[in-house]
């Protein structure tokens, strides 16, 4: 038949066609097909602006797709990458409050969002992930905003990793540290930025090969990072643990005051516990996505909680000095206090691996957003070109790295504020998409459904929404300290609205599909 519609792929190579009435009506199954087909909207480009060569979608054979362990490792590096980046939290809020926040945050942020992603990724396992979820439920305007905000969030969060990479590198090369800038402040900043750019270039090279290669490096990196923290914990235990002294440290911290750090603390938490939805954007490159996403998310969430809480407990047992619990010192110095120079060196090396792995995994998902939005006609069609052998969006990957290289000159705290605010807005749109799909398509085939019925769904929606509102509330009394970062957020929001109004008449024009 010939008609207006979209081609859909369930991830196994089976292709079906849904016409516009199927998408708009909210029917549980595509027209002319049985209910066991998964509900998807992965499609050929919907813009008439793209020529056939740019539009052609690459379908990877099964042996080139990401398997469950590779996917779990990528999610680990998309959301966590070890306890690196958590150090400023202890320095800002203190040891006792930090432990409470580390245990509570997964319940109000990570777990609800991961459950949401598990259901939506199984329901609509498509390249573009949450951009497609929002587009298909809330409409084109909010779909464009979701994609635009997500790209801004990705730039902010990706720029953090080269900054932290250089800080861990300074353990081996002290001249790279900010403390060595006294004689030549401008030169030191330039050298740090150049080191960050080299790190970005190496990660880009791996991403340009294939998603499977990124998955392989993620597995090896995760093993090294987790192994380094395990060694640190074992050395700490061997020294002898005094539970009473540890409880005393936590109790004394609760008595101490830590004022004026709410926005920074919430931003750091959002940075350290976010990214679960990022793995959804390359669903077209995952083997059996409906089955593997829930499993991989469960593995990654368990590892995240463990690799945050146990190293922090070991670390605060030896010091609670804010100067040590910072992005300038952090785990290498803490490791040195626990086991000597060699352990500090091991953790510094693990920090380098972690930052590189985090950047590489983030680039994998972030580069798929401009690719899919370009296929829909919202961005220049050159971004819609992908390698015919590996399905890698080469131009989008290179452009993302170039933009990130510019933002890598900013500080960790400012970048955390930018990315956390953009991510909070994105999460709200995704939660609305989850609710609307439950209402409109309650009987659609789902390999995973948020447990607990409507009560479980209410928990998944209300908990992260309340956390997002708390983050926005924290902005008000602290806006002067982060006025430049807040201005960037405002410009991003204005840019998303402008993009929609400038491109709305030319983008997303349905094409006739032979089937």
mmCIF file of N, CA and C in Angstrom, residues 17 85 99 136 140 143 183 190 195 215 222 230 257 276 299 303 335 347 372 392-393 415 421 481 490:
data_model
loop_
_atom_site.group_PDB
_atom_site.id
_atom_site.type_symbol
_atom_site.label_atom_id
_atom_site.label_comp_id
_atom_site.label_asym_id
_atom_site.label_seq_id
_atom_site.Cartn_x
_atom_site.Cartn_y
_atom_site.Cartn_z
ATOM 1 N N UNK A 17 4.476 -0.827 9.280
ATOM 2 C CA UNK A 17 4.118 0.533 8.918
ATOM 3 C C UNK A 17 2.903 0.961 9.720
ATOM 4 N N UNK A 85 33.334 12.781 41.234
ATOM 5 C CA UNK A 85 32.380 13.874 41.067
ATOM 6 C C UNK A 85 31.496 14.058 42.277
ATOM 7 N N UNK A 99 25.856 11.348 53.601
ATOM 8 C CA UNK A 99 25.459 9.935 53.635
ATOM 9 C C UNK A 99 23.943 9.802 53.532
ATOM 10 N N UNK A 136 5.647 12.093 20.425
ATOM 11 C CA UNK A 136 4.470 11.295 20.099
ATOM 12 C C UNK A 136 3.332 11.465 21.103
ATOM 13 N N UNK A 140 4.561 18.131 18.613
ATOM 14 C CA UNK A 140 5.830 18.551 18.024
ATOM 15 C C UNK A 140 6.527 19.645 18.828
ATOM 16 N N UNK A 143 8.101 18.167 21.821
ATOM 17 C CA UNK A 143 9.143 17.258 21.368
ATOM 18 C C UNK A 143 10.420 18.011 21.029
ATOM 19 N N UNK A 183 52.393 31.778 39.139
ATOM 20 C CA UNK A 183 53.362 32.470 38.290
ATOM 21 C C UNK A 183 52.796 32.788 36.913
ATOM 22 N N UNK A 190 45.199 27.641 29.971
ATOM 23 C CA UNK A 190 45.255 27.212 28.570
ATOM 24 C C UNK A 190 45.734 25.772 28.452
ATOM 25 N N UNK A 195 44.556 20.021 27.410
ATOM 26 C CA UNK A 195 44.505 18.631 27.875
ATOM 27 C C UNK A 195 43.084 18.103 27.806
ATOM 28 N N UNK A 215 30.707 0.263 23.755
ATOM 29 C CA UNK A 215 30.275 -0.691 24.765
ATOM 30 C C UNK A 215 31.422 -1.536 25.295
ATOM 31 N N UNK A 222 34.526 0.016 33.375
ATOM 32 C CA UNK A 222 33.752 -0.227 34.589
ATOM 33 C C UNK A 222 34.477 -1.213 35.501
ATOM 34 N N UNK A 230 37.191 -1.032 45.116
ATOM 35 C CA UNK A 230 37.176 -2.228 45.951
ATOM 36 C C UNK A 230 38.508 -2.391 46.681
ATOM 37 N N UNK A 257 27.102 23.660 61.071
ATOM 38 C CA UNK A 257 26.258 24.374 60.123
ATOM 39 C C UNK A 257 26.921 24.409 58.751
ATOM 40 N N UNK A 276 19.662 8.396 33.341
ATOM 41 C CA UNK A 276 19.023 7.108 33.051
ATOM 42 C C UNK A 276 18.317 7.115 31.700
ATOM 43 N N UNK A 299 20.782 -3.628 36.955
ATOM 44 C CA UNK A 299 22.191 -3.876 37.302
ATOM 45 C C UNK A 299 22.898 -2.558 37.585
ATOM 46 N N UNK A 303 24.660 -1.187 41.208
ATOM 47 C CA UNK A 303 26.089 -0.856 41.258
ATOM 48 C C UNK A 303 26.284 0.604 41.662
ATOM 49 N N UNK A 335 42.609 8.422 48.865
ATOM 50 C CA UNK A 335 43.262 7.128 48.730
ATOM 51 C C UNK A 335 44.676 7.150 49.286
ATOM 52 N N UNK A 347 43.688 5.376 42.362
ATOM 53 C CA UNK A 347 42.401 6.069 42.276
ATOM 54 C C UNK A 347 42.455 7.225 41.279
ATOM 55 N N UNK A 372 18.468 12.493 15.054
ATOM 56 C CA UNK A 372 17.045 12.207 14.888
ATOM 57 C C UNK A 372 16.263 13.492 14.613
ATOM 58 N N UNK A 392 26.759 5.202 12.918
ATOM 59 C CA UNK A 392 27.209 6.327 13.735
ATOM 60 C C UNK A 392 26.899 7.639 13.014
ATOM 61 N N UNK A 393 26.201 8.589 13.658
ATOM 62 C CA UNK A 393 25.975 9.905 13.064
ATOM 63 C C UNK A 393 27.255 10.735 13.150
ATOM 64 N N UNK A 415 28.876 24.461 35.676
ATOM 65 C CA UNK A 415 28.355 23.475 34.735
ATOM 66 C C UNK A 415 27.295 22.603 35.387
ATOM 67 N N UNK A 421 19.460 22.124 35.907
ATOM 68 C CA UNK A 421 18.225 22.848 35.601
ATOM 69 C C UNK A 421 17.627 22.369 34.284
ATOM 70 N N UNK A 481 24.750 34.382 42.649
ATOM 71 C CA UNK A 481 26.009 33.642 42.601
ATOM 72 C C UNK A 481 26.181 32.905 41.277
ATOM 73 N N UNK A 490 18.377 30.468 30.395
ATOM 74 C CA UNK A 490 17.333 31.271 29.759
ATOM 75 C C UNK A 490 17.517 31.354 28.258
#
